[in-house]
JSON list of C-alpha atoms in Angstrom, two decimals:
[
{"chain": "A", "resi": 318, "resn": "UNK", "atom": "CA", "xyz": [40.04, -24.91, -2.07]},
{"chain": "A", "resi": 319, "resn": "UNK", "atom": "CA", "xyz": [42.57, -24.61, -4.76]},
{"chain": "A", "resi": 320, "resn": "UNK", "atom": "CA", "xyz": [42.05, -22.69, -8.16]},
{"chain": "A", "resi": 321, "resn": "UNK", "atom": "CA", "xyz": [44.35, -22.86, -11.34]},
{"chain": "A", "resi": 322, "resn": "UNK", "atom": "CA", "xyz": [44.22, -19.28, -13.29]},
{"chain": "A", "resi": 323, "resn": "UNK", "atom": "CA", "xyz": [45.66, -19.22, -17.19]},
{"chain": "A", "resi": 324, "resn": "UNK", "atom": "CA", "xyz": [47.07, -16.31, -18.59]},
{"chain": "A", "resi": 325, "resn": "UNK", "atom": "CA", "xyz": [48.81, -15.77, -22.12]},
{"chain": "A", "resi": 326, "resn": "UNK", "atom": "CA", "xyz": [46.97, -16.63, -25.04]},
{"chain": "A", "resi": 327, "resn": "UNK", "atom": "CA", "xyz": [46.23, -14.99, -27.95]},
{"chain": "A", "resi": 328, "resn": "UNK", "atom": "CA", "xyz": [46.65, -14.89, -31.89]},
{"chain": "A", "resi": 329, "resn": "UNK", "atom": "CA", "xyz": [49.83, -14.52, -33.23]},
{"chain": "A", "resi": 330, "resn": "UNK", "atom": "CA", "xyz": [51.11, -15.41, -36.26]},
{"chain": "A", "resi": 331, "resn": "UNK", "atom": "CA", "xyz": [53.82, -18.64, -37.75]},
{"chain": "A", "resi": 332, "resn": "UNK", "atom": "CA", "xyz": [57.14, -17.84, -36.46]},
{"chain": "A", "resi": 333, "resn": "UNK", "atom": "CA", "xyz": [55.75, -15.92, -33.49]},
{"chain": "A", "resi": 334, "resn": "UNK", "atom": "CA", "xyz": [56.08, -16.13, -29.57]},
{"chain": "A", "resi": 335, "resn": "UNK", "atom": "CA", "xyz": [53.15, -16.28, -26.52]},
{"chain": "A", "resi": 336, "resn": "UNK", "atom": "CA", "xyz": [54.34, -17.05, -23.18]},
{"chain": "A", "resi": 337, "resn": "UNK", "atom": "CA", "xyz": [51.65, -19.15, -21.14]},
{"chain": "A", "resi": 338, "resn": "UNK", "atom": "CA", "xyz": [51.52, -18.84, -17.53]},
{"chain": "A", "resi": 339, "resn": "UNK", "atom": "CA", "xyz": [49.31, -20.71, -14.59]},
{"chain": "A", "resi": 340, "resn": "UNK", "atom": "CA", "xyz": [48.95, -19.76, -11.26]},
{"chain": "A", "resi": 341, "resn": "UNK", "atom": "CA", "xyz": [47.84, -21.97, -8.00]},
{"chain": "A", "resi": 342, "resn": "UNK", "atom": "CA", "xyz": [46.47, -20.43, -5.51]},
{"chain": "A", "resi": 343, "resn": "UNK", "atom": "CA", "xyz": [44.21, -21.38, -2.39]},
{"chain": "A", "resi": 344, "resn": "UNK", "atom": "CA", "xyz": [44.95, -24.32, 0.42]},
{"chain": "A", "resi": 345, "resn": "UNK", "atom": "CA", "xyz": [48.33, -25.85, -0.72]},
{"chain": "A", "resi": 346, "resn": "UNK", "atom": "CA", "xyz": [50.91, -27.25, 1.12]},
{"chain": "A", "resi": 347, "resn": "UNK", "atom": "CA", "xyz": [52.81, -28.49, -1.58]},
{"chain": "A", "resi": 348, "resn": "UNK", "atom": "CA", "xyz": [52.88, -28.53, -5.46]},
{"chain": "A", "resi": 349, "resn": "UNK", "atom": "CA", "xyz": [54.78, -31.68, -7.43]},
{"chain": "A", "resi": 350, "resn": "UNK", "atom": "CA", "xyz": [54.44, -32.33, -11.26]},
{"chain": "A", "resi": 351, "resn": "UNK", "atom": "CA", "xyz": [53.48, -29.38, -13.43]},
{"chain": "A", "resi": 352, "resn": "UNK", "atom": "CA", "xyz": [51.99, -29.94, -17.09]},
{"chain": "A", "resi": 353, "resn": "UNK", "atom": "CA", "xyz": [50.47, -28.41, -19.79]},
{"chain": "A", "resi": 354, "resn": "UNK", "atom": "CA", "xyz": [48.31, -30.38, -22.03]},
{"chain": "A", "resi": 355, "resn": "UNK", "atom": "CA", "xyz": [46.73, -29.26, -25.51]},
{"chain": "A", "resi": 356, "resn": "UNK", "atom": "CA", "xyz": [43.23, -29.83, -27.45]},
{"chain": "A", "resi": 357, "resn": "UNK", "atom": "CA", "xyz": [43.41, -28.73, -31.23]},
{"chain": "A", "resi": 358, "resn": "UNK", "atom": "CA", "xyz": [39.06, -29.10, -32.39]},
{"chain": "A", "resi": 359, "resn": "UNK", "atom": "CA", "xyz": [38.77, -32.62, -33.45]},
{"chain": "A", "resi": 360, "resn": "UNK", "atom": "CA", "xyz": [41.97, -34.36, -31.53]},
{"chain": "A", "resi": 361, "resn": "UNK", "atom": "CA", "xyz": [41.97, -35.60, -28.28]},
{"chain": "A", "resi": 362, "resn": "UNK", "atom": "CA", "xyz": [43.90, -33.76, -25.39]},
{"chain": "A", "resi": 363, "resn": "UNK", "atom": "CA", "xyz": [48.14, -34.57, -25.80]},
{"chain": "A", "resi": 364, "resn": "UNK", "atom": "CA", "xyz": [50.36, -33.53, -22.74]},
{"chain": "A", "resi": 365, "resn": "UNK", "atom": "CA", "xyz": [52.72, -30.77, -24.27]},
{"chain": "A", "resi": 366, "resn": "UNK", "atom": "CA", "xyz": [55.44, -30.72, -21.38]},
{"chain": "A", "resi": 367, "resn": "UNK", "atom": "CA", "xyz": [55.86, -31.63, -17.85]},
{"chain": "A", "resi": 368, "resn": "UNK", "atom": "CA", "xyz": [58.52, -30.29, -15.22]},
{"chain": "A", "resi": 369, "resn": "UNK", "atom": "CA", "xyz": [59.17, -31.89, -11.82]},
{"chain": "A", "resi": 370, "resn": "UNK", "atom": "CA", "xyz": [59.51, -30.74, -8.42]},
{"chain": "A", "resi": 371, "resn": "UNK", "atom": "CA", "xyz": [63.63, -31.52, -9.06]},
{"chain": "A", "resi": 372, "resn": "UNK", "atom": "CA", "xyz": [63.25, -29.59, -12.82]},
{"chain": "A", "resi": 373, "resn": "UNK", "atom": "CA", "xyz": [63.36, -32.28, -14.65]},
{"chain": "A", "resi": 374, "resn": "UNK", "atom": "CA", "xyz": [61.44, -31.59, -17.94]},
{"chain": "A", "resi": 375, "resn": "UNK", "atom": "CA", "xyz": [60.16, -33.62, -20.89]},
{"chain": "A", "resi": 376, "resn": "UNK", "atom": "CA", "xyz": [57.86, -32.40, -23.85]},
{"chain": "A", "resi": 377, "resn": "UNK", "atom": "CA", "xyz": [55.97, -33.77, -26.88]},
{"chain": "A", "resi": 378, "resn": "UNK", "atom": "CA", "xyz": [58.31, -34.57, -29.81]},
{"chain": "A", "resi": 379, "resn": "UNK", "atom": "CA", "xyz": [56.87, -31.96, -31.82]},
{"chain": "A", "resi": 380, "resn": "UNK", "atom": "CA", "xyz": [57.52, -28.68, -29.57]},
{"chain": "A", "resi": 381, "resn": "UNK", "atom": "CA", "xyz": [61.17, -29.93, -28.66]},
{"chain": "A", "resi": 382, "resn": "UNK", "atom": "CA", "xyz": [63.59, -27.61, -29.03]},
{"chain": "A", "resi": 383, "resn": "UNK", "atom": "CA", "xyz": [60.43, -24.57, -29.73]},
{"chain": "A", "resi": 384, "resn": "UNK", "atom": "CA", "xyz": [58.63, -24.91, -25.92]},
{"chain": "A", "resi": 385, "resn": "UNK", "atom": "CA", "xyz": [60.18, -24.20, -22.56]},
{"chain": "A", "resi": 386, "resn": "UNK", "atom": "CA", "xyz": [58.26, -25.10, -19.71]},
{"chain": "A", "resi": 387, "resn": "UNK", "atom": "CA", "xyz": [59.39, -23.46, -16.12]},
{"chain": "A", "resi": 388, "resn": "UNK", "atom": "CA", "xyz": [58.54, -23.23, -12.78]},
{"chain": "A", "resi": 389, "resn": "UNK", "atom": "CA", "xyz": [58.25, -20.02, -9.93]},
{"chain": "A", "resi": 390, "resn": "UNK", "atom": "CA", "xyz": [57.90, -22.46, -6.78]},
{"chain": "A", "resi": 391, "resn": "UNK", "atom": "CA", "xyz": [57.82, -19.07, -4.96]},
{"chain": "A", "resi": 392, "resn": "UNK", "atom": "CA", "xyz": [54.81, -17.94, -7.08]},
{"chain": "A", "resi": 393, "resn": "UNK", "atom": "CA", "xyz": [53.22, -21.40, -7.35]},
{"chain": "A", "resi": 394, "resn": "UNK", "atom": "CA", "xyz": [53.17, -20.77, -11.44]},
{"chain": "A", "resi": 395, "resn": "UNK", "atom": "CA", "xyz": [54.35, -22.90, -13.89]},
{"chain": "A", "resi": 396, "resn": "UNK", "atom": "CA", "xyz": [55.26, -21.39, -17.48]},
{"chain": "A", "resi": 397, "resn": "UNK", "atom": "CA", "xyz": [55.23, -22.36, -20.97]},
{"chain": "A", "resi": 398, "resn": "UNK", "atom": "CA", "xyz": [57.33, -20.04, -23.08]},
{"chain": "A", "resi": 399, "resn": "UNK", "atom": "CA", "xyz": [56.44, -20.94, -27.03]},
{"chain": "A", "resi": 400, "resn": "UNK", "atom": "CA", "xyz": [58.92, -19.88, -29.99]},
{"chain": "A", "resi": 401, "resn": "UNK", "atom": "CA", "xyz": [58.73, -20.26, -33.54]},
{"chain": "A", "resi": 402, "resn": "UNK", "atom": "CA", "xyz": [55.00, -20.95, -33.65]},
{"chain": "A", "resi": 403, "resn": "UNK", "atom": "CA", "xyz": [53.11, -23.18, -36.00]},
{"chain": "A", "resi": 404, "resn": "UNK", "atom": "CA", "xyz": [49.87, -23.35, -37.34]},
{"chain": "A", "resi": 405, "resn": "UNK", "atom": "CA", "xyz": [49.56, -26.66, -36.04]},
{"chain": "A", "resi": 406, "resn": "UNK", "atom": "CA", "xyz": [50.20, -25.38, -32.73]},
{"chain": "A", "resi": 407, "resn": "UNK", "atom": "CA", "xyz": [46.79, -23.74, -32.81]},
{"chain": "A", "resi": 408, "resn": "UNK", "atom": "CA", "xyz": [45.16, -25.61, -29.69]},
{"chain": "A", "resi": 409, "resn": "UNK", "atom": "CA", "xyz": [43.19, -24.57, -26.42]},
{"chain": "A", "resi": 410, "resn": "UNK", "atom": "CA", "xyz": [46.12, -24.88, -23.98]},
{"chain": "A", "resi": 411, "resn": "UNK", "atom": "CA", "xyz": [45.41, -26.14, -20.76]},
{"chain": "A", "resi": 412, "resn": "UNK", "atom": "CA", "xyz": [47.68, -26.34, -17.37]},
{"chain": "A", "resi": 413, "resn": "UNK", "atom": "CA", "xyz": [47.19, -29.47, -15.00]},
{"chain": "A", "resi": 414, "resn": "UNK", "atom": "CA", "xyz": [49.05, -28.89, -11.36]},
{"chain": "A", "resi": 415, "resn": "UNK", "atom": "CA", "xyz": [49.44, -32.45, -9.07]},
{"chain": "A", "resi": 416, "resn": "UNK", "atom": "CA", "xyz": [48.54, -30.45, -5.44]},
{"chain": "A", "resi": 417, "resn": "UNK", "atom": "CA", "xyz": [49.04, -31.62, -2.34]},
{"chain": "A", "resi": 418, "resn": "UNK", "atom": "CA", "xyz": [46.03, -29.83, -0.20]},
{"chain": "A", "resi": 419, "resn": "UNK", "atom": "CA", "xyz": [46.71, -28.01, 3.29]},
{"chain": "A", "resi": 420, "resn": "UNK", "atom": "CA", "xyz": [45.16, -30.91, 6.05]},
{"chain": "A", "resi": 421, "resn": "UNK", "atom": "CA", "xyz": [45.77, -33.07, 3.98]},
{"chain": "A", "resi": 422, "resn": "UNK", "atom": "CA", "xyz": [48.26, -35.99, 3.00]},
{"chain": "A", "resi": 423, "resn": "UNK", "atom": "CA", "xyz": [46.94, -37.06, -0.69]},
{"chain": "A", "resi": 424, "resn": "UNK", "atom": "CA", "xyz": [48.21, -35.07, -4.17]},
{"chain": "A", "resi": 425, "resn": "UNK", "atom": "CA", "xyz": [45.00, -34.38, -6.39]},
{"chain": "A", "resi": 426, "resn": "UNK", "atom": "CA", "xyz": [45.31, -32.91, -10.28]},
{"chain": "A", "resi": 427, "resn": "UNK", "atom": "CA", "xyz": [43.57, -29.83, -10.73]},
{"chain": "A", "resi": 428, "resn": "UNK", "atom": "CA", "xyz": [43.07, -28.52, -14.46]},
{"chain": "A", "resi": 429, "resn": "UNK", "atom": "CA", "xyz": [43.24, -24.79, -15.45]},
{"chain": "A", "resi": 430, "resn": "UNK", "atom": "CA", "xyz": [40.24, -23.37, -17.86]},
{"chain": "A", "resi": 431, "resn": "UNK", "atom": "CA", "xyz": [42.47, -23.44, -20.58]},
{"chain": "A", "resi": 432, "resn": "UNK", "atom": "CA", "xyz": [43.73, -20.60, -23.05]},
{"chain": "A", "resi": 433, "resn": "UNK", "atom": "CA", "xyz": [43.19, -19.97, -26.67]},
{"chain": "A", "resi": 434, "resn": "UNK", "atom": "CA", "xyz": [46.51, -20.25, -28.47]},
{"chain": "A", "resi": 435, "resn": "UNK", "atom": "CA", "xyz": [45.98, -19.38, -32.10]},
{"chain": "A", "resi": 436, "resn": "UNK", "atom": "CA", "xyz": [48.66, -19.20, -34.94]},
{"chain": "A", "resi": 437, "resn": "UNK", "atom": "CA", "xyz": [47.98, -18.08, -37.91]},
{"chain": "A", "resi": 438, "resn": "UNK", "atom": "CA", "xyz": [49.81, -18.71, -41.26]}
]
């Protein structure tokens, strides 16, 4: 069994920092794509930024140049450091891992419970 387990939110204010973090734990054998995804109340879930095994990274127009993501391979946790904050960042945050169970050959997408990023103005 594999489990996903968010860490970071909060309530900070415009112009302010939170650093997400996600950690996989459980059966793996191997861990590919890494993204984090975002729900604001009323909009439908956007993918925020994804990094590859290779760290190759790409992120929503919006948060470029603001949002880091990163990997630990060591610590199976994928990060999502977040700088000069917006209201309009305000969103449940959520991570989604591609996982390639032990005794098994397929990758499945697991979903974290997601975090409560809010930014006030």
């Amino acid at each position: 069994q594999v489990q996903l387990v968010e860490s970071g939110g909060g309530l900070v204010q415009a112009g302010g920092s939170l650093r997400l973090s996600c950690a996989a734990s459980g059966s793996i054998f191997s861990i590919n794509v890494m993204r984090w995804y975002r729900q604001a109340p009323g909009k439908q879930r956007e993918l925020v930024a994804r990094i590859t095994t290779g760290n190759s990274t790409n992120y929503l127009d919006s948060v470029k140049g603001r949002f880091t993501i990163s990997r630990d391979n060591a610590k199976n946790t994928v990060y999502l450091q977040m700088n000069s904050l917006r209201p309009e960042d305000t969103a449940v945050y959520y991570c989604n891992v591609d996982i390639i169970p032990i005794a098994l050959v397929t990758s499945f997408t697991y979903w974290g419970q997601g975090t409560q990023v809010t930014v006030s103005s």
